[in-house]
Amino acid sequence: MLCCKRKSYYVAAACIFAFTLMILYYLWTQGHSLLPNITPQEGNFCRGELASNTITAIKGTRAFIIAPYFDNRKSKITRVIGIVHHEKVKDLFCWFCCQPDGEIYVSTAAIEVHSDRFGFPYGAADLLCSEPQNCDPNFVSISWEPKGNIDQLPRFEIKNRKPETLPIEFTVCISPMFGNYSNVLQFIQAMEIYKILGAQKVIIYKNSCSQLMEKALEFYIAEGTIEIIPWPITSYLNVSSRWHFSMDSKDIGYYGQITALNDCVYRNMYKSKFVLLNDIDEIILPMKHPDWKIMMSGLQEQNRGAGIFLFESHVFPKTVYASTDIFNITSWNAVPGVNILQHIHREPNRKNVFNPKKMIVDPRKVVQTSVHSVLHAYADSVNVPIDVALVYHCREPLQVKLPRESLIRDTTIWRYNSSLIMNVNKVLQKTVF
Ligand SMILES: *[C@@H]1O[C@H](CO)[C@@H](O)[C@H](O)[C@H]1NC(C)=O
Ligand SMILES: *[C@@H]1O[C@H](CO)[C@@H](O)[C@H](O)[C@H]1NC(C)=O
Ligand SMILES: *[C@@H]1O[C@H](CO)[C@@H](O)[C@H](O)[C@H]1NC(C)=O
Ligand SMILES: *[C@@H]1O[C@H](CO)[C@@H](O)[C@H](O)[C@H]1NC(C)=O
């Protein structure tokens, strides 16, 4: 009896002991899972140096950061737009510093390399960092290792934390300008037509251009129309001026065009109702509406739920001139570049060849964009028929051997002739002449 009573006493003690162990273990595992994440550090107030360039190389790995953007469309994350080597970059860590205590929070970045790399080893990438629950950090740092001193890492301001209320209707995002770009006349004409059609902002990712182009850019910066994003990608990578690796086996295609376009979409997500993604030699030209605003409200009405509008590109060869001399303006002959008013013949469609598309997007609906379509979006894409609008693309011919009679005469661009000539002359007076 006594022995048994004592036995049950021991069993109870063992039970309590085991239970206590379980509690302790539970608490330990809970704490443990938090430990590598939240490490309060005394006297740390997030003092890492602010990254000052558009492109920042991350030490110890083959990754480059453009900019982080707050993105709570699906969950609370920081989306860092970057460029990575698609194989060599395996792990990246996001370091957040929560104010006012300087508490550090480290999370593993999900690295999403965009699928449209076109064979090049480097490509656009989104680094997705889950944010701490209990603070809204304004800065993030990226490292290849989860330990170290955050003060040694460059820190990046997380943009879009406080959305603005779409003060702008149309922003044009232009693909990187490179190769001592000097087509000044066509550039000024494109700018003036964009403005006539409704652009309030044009974003230029500038790698290189001629002295005279600099003057034109300065004019539009002072006017408030152009925002320049320096794009010194050639200091970091060997870039191709072609779009596919098989044409030119360098590190990255087309001066990092895809990364620039993605950055532009996020940069203007809460600033601009619509973003146009095209090259400077392209104009999305309405065929029946006077401007983009009226055209887009029509297109939105007919396509509820659409957020991406695709426009067919049509080549107007710069080698084929209008037969009349009316828009051969004498003073413009002194300005380097193409006079688009003289090019009103477009190449016909080819059998089995798709015309590439350019886009007007609602940036808030875009997750990842490519050049001619979006890769991932929260809205539908619609193809806009060419009786509504087309992309006027004035460049070298694609169908070189085509006789003039086979081209389609299309004088839509002439609709803007008088205001265009007047506006271009004003700009030339203040820049080139
Ligand atoms: C850039 O282009 C301009 C005009 O075409 C030319 O005068 C200049 O020499 C070029 N500069 C370089 C560095 O190639
Ligand atoms: C470009 O390639 C050359 C070798 O062809 C190499 O020496 C150079 O470091 C590379 N430049 C960059 C910026 O990667
Ligand atoms: C434009 O006019 C000038 C003379 O003012 C002439 O030399 C030139 O060939 C003309 N260009 C075209 C494309 O007609
Ligand atoms: C130039 O524009 C005016 C309207 O501003 C128009 O009346 C005229 O027909 C246009 N010229 C041509 C050649 O299309």
Coordinates of N, CA, C and O and ligand atoms in Angstrom, one line a residue, residues 321-322 324-325 328-330 333 342, ligand 3:
Y321 N 10.1 59.1 -97.9 CA 9.7 60.5 -97.6 C 8.3 60.8 -98.2 O 8.0 60.2 -99.2
A322 N 7.6 61.7 -97.6 CA 6.3 62.1 -98.2 C 6.6 62.8 -99.6 O 7.7 63.4 -99.7
T324 N 5.1 65.2 -101.0 CA 5.0 66.7 -101.0 C 6.1 67.2 -100.0 O 6.5 66.6 -99.0
D325 N 6.5 68.4 -100.3 CA 7.6 69.0 -99.5 C 7.1 69.9 -98.4 O 7.9 70.7 -97.7
N328 N 8.9 69.9 -95.1 CA 10.4 70.0 -95.1 C 10.7 71.5 -94.6 O 10.8 72.4 -95.4
I329 N 10.8 71.6 -93.3 CA 11.0 73.0 -92.8 C 12.4 73.4 -92.7 O 13.2 72.6 -92.1
T330 N 12.8 74.4 -93.4 CA 14.2 74.7 -93.7 C 15.0 74.8 -92.4 O 16.1 74.2 -92.4
N333 N 16.4 71.6 -90.9 CA 17.5 70.8 -91.5 C 18.8 71.0 -90.8 O 19.7 70.1 -91.0
Q342 N 7.7 64.0 -92.2 CA 8.0 63.6 -93.6 C 7.9 62.1 -93.8 O 8.1 61.6 -94.9
Ligands
LIG3 C1 14.3 69.6 -97.9 O1 14.6 70.9 -98.5 C2 16.0 71.1 -98.7 C3 16.1 72.5 -99.3 O2 15.5 73.4 -98.4 C4 16.5 70.1 -99.7 O3 17.9 70.3 -99.8 C5 16.2 68.7 -99.1 O4 16.6 67.7 -100.1 C6 14.8 68.5 -98.8 N1 14.6 67.2 -98.2 C7 13.6 66.4 -98.5 C8 13.6 65.1 -97.8 O5 12.8 66.6 -99.4

